[in-house]
Coordinates of C-alpha atoms in Angstrom, one line a residue:
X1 CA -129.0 199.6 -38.2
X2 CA -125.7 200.2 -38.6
X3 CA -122.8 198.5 -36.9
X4 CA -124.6 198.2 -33.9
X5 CA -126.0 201.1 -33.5
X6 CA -129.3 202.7 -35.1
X7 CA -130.4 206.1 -36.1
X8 CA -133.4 207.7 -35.3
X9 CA -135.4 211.2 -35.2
X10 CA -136.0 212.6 -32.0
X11 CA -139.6 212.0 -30.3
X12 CA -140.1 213.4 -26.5
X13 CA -139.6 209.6 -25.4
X14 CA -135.9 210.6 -25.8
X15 CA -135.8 213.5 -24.4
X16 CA -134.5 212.5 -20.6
X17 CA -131.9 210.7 -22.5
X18 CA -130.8 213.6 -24.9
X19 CA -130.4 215.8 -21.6
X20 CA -127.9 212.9 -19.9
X21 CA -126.3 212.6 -23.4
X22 CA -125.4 217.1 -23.7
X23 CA -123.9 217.0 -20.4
X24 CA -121.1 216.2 -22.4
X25 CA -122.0 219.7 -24.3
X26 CA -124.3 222.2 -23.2
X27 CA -124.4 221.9 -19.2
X28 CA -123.4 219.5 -16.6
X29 CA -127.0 220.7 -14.9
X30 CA -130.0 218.7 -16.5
X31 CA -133.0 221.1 -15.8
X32 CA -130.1 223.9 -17.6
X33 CA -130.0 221.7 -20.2
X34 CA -134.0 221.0 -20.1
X35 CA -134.6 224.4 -20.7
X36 CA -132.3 225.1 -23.5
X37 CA -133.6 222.3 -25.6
X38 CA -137.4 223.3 -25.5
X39 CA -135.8 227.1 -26.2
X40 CA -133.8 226.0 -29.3
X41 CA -136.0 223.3 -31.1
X42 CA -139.7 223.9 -29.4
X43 CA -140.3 227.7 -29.1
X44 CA -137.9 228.6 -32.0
X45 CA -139.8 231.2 -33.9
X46 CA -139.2 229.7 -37.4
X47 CA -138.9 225.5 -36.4
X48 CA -140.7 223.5 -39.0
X49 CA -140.4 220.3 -37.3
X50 CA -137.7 219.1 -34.9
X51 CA -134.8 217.8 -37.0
X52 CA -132.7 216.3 -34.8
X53 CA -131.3 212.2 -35.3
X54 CA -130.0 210.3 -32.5
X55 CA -127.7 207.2 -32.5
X56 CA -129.1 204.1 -30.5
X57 CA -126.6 201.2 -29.1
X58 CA -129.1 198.8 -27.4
X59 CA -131.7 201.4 -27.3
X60 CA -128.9 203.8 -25.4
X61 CA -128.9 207.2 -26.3
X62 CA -125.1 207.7 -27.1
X63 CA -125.2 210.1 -30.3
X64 CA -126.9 213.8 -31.4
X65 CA -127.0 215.9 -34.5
X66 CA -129.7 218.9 -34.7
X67 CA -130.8 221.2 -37.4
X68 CA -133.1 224.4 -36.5
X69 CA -135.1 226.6 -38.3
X70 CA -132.9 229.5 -39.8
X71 CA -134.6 231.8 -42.3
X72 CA -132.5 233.4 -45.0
X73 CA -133.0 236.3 -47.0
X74 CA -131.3 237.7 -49.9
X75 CA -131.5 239.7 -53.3
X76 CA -134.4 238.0 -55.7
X77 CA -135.7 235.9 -52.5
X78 CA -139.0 236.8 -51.7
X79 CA -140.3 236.3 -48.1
X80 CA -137.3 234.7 -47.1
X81 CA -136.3 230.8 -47.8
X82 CA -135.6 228.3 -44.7
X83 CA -132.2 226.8 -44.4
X84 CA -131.7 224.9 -41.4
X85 CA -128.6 225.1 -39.1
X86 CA -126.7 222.2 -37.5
X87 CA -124.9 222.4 -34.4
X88 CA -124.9 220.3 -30.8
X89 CA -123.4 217.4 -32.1
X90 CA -121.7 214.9 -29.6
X91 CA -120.9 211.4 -29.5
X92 CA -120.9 209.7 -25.9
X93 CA -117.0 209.4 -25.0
X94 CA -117.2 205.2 -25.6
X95 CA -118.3 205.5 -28.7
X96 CA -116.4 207.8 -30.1
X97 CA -114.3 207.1 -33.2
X98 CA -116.5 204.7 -35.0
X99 CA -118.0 206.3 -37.9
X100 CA -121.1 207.6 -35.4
X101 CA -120.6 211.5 -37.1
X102 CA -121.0 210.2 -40.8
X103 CA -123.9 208.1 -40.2
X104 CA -126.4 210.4 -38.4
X105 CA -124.9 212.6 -40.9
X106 CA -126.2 210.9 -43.8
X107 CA -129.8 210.4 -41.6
X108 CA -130.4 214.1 -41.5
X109 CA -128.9 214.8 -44.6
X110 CA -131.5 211.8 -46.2
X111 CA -134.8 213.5 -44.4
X112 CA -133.8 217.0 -44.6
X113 CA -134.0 216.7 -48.3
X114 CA -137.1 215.0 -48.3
X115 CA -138.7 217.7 -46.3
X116 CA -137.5 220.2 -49.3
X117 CA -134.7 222.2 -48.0
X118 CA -131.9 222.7 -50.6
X119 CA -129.1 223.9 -48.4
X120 CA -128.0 223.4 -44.5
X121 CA -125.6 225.3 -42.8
X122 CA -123.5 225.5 -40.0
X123 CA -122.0 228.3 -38.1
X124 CA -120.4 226.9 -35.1
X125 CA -118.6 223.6 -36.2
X126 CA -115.9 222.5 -33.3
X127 CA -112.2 221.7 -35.3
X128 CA -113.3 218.4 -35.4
X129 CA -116.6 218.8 -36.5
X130 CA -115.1 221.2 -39.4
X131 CA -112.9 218.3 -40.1
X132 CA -115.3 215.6 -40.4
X133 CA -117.8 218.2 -42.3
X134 CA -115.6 219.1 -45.2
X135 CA -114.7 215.3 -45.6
X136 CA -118.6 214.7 -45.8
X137 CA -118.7 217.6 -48.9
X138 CA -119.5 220.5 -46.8
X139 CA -117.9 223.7 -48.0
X140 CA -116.3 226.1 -46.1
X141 CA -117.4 229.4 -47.1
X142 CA -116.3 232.8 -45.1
X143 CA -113.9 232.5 -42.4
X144 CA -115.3 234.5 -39.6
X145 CA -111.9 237.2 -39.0
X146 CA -112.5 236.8 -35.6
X147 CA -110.8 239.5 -33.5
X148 CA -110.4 240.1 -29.9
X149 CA -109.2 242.9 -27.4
X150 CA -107.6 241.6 -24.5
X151 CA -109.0 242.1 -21.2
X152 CA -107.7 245.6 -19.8
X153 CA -108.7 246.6 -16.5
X154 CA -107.8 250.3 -17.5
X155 CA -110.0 251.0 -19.7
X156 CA -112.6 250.3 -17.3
X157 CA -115.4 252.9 -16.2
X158 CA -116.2 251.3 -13.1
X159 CA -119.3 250.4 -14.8
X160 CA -119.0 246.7 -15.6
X161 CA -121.5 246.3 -18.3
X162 CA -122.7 242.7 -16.8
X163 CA -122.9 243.8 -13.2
X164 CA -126.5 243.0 -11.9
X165 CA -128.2 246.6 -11.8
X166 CA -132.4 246.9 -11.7
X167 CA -134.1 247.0 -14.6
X168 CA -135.2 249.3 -17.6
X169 CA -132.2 251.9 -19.0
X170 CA -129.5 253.5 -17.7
X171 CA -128.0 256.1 -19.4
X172 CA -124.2 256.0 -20.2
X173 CA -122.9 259.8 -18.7
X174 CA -121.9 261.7 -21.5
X175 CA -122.3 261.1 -25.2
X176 CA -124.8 264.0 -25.1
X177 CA -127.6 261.6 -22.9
X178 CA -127.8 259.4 -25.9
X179 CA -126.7 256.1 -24.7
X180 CA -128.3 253.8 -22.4
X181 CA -127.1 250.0 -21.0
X182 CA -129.9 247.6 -20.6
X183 CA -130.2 243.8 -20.2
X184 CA -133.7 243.9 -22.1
X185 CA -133.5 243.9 -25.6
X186 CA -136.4 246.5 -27.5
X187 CA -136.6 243.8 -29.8
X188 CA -139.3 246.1 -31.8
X189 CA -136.9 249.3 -31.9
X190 CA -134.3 246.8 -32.9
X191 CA -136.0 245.2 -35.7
X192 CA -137.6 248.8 -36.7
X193 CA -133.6 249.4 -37.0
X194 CA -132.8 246.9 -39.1
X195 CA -136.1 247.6 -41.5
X196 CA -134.9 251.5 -42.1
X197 CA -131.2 250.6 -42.4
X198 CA -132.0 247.7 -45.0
X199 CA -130.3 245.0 -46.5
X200 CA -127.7 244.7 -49.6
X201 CA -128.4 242.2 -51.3
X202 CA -126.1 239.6 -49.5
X203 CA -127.7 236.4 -47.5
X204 CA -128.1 237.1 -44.1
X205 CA -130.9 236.1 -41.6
X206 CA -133.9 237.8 -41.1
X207 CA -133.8 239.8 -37.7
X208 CA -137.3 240.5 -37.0
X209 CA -139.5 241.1 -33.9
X210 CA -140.2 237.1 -33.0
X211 CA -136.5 235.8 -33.9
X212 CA -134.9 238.7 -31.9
X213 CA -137.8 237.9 -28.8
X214 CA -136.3 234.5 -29.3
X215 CA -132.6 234.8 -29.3
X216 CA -131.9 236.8 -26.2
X217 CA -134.3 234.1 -24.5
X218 CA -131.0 231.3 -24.7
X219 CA -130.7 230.1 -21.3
X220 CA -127.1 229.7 -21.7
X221 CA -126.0 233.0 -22.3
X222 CA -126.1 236.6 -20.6
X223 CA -126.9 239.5 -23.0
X224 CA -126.7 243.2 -22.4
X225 CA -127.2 246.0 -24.5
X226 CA -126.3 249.0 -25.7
X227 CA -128.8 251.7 -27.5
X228 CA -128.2 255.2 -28.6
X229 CA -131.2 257.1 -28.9
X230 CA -132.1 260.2 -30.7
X231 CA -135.6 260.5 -32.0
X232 CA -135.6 256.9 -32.2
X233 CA -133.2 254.3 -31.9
X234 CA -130.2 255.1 -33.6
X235 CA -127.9 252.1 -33.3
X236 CA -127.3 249.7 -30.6
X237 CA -124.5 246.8 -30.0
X238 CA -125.3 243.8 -28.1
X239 CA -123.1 242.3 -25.7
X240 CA -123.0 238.6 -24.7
X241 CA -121.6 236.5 -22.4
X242 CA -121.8 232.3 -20.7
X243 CA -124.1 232.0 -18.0
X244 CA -122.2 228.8 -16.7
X245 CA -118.3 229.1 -18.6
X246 CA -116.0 231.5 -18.5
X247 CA -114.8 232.9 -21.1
X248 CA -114.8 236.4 -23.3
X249 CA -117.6 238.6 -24.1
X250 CA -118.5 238.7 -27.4
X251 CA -120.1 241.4 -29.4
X252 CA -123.3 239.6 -31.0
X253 CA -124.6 242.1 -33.3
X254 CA -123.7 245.9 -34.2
X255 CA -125.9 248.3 -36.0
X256 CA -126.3 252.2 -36.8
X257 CA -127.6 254.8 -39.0
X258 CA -124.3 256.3 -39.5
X259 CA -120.1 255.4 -38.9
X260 CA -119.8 258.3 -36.0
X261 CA -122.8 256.4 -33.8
X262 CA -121.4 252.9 -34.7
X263 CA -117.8 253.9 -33.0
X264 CA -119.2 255.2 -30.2
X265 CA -121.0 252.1 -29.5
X266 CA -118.1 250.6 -29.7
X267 CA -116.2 253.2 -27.1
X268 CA -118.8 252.7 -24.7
X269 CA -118.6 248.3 -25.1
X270 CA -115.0 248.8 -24.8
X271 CA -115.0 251.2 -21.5
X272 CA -117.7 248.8 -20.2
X273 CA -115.8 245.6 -20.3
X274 CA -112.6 246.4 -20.1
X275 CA -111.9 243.6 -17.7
X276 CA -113.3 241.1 -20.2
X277 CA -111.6 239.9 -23.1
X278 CA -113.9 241.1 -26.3
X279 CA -114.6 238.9 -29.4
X280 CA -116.1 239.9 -33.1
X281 CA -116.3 238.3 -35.9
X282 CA -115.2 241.2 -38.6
X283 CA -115.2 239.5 -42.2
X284 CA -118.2 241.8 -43.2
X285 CA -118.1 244.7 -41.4
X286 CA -117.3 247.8 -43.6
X287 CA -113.9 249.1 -43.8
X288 CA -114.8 252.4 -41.3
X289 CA -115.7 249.9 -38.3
X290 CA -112.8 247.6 -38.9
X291 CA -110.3 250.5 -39.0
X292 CA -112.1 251.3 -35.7
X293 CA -111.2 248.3 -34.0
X294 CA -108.0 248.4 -35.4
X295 CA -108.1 251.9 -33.6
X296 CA -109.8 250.4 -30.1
X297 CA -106.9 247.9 -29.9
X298 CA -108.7 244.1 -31.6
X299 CA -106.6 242.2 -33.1
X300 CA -106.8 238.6 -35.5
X301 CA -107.3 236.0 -32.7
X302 CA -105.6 233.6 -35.0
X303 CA -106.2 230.4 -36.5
X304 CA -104.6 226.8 -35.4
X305 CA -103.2 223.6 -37.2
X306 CA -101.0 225.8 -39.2
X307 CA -104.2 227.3 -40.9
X308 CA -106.1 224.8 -42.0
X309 CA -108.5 225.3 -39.9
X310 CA -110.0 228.3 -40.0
X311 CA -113.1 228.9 -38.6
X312 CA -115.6 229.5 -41.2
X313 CA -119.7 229.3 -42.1
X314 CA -120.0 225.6 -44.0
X315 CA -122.7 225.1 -46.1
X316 CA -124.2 222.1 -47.9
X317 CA -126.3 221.2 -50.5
X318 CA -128.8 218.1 -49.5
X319 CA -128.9 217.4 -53.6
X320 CA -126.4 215.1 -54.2
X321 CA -126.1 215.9 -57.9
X322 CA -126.1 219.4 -58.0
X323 CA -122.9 221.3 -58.7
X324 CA -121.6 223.7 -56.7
X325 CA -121.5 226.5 -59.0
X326 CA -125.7 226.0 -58.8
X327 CA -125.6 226.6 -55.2
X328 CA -127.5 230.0 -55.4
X329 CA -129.5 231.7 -52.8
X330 CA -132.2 233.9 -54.9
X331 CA -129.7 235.3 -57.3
X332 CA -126.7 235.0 -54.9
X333 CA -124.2 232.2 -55.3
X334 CA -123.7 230.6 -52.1
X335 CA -120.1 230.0 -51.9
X336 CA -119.0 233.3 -52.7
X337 CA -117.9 235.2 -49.3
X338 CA -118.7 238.2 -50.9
X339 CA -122.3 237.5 -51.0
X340 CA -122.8 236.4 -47.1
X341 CA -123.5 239.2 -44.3
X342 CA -122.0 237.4 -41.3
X343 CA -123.0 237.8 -38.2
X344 CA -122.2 236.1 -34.4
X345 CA -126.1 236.7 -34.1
X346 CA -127.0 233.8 -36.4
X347 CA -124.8 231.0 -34.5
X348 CA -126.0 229.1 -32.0
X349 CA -123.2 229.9 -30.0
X350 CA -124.4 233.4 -29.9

């Protein structure tokens, strides 16, 4: 108990209450916000265990955290290593501002590390939720370089990219019959992709056949995608946008076998959505593709509060007394920037 209020894990007696209580987040609709729940913490593909505390007043639900099942791999990691991911945190409006953050905090931070995970991270921390983070000993590791090209009706080919249209492919005209718009992922020639083109080293998040199945399942978002086919898939960039807010679309994830197919993915998301704003996070993208951007018009979309905050992947250790220079994924050290491959696809707010 603490001042008045307790902390608990989440069991399904909650659950009608942690639907009233992400009203306040997720969706003012509670059967939208049913859904998304079992899709994030029940049928995620790598969950060990819901991990998500609740604060009690008088048995009220008024408080969340939740951590799900991320897998990370990187160089000297072998089959991968689980780090969960926070996010959906919110504190009923009349109890706000009394310490509710820090002590579910300290709850998940307690059981987390007694179910053996080392590290937690979180990829889509609000400002305040940065704040409060980094005074709890989180560490901000890679700022995200967001970019964005402003909305620019145009540019448009007259074929909005999230119009309804039926479904399997439909080939982009031009670009040799290569390129085809779809809202069904081929989450197998994706992850096939991803296999052939390989990884560097850096920690990134696996991207197989069941967490790609899984993803573009979110039942808050609206994905499309684009795939450029030669004897197999070739590349592809994947599109996503609110189902319920408005707001921009935002390029979730960019692959290709070589720089020439990755711009004109890029072209085509561009001519496609013209009359959206677009959003990409570019802190590890290789020099050729930013350039490109640079080319197709992006620009820095800009921190606020004079630069502190910057939005940024924060990472924690659950082992209170080990130093931060030990914080090592495999043989990577986890607060180097240079050792992360970042992409929107890992957030939940992808």
């Amino acid at each position: 108990m603490t001042q008045g209020y307790e902390i608990v894990r989440y069991t399904p007696a909650y659950k009608d209450a942690v639907l009233r209580l992400q009203t306040n987040l997720w969706n003012p609709d509670i059967e939208v916000n049913r859904a998304y729940l079992d899709w994030k913490y029940t049928q995620n593909p790598f969950d060990q265990g819901h991990f998500i505390h609740l604060a009690l007043a008088a048995g009220e639900v008024v408080g969340m955290r939740g951590f799900v099942g991320a897998v990370w791999e990187a160089e000297g990691v072998i089959g991968g290593t689980l780090i969960p991911c926070g996010g959906d945190t919110v504190v009923a409006r009349e109890h706000q501002s009394r310490g509710l953050f820090r002590h579910i905090m300290a709850a998940a931070e307690q059981d987390l590390a007694a179910a053996g995970h080392r590290f937690i991270v979180n990829f889509s921390a609000s400002r305040v939720t940065y704040f409060r983070s980094v005074r709890q000993g989180w560490r901000p590791v890679a700022p995200y370089r967001s970019l964005y090209r402003p909305a620019d009706r145009a540019v448009a080919s007259g074929v909005a990219a999230f119009d309804e249209f039926g479904d399997g492919e439909h080939r982009i005209p031009g670009h040799n019959g290569k390129l085809f718009l779809t809202k069904t992922p081929a989450v197998e020639e994706m992850a096939g992709l991803i296999e052939r083109i390989g990884g560097d080293g850096r920690i990134r998040h696996v991207r197989d056949q069941s967490f790609l199945a899984w993803r573009f399942r979110n039942p808050l978002s609206t994905y499309r995608f684009l795939l450029w086919r030669g004897d197999e898939l070739e590349g592809y960039l994947i599109l996503k946008r609110s189902r319920y807010k408005p707001g921009p679309v935002i390029v979730v994830d960019w692959e290709a076998v070589t720089p020439e197919t990755r711009s004109a993915l890029l072209d085509a998301a561009v001519q496609l959505c013209g009359e959206h704003q677009l959003d990409i996070w570019s802190v590890t993208l290789p020099p050729e593709a930013c350039a490109r951007l640079a080319d197709a018009g992006f620009r820095p979309l800009g921190d606020d509060n004079n630069g502190r905050y910057v939005p940024s992947v924060l990472v924690k250790t659950t082992q209170i007394s080990s130093p931060p220079d030990s914080w090592t994924i495999g043989n990577r050290a986890v607060l180097s920037d240079e050792n992360w491959d970042l992409r929107m696809i890992y957030s939940d707010g992808a």
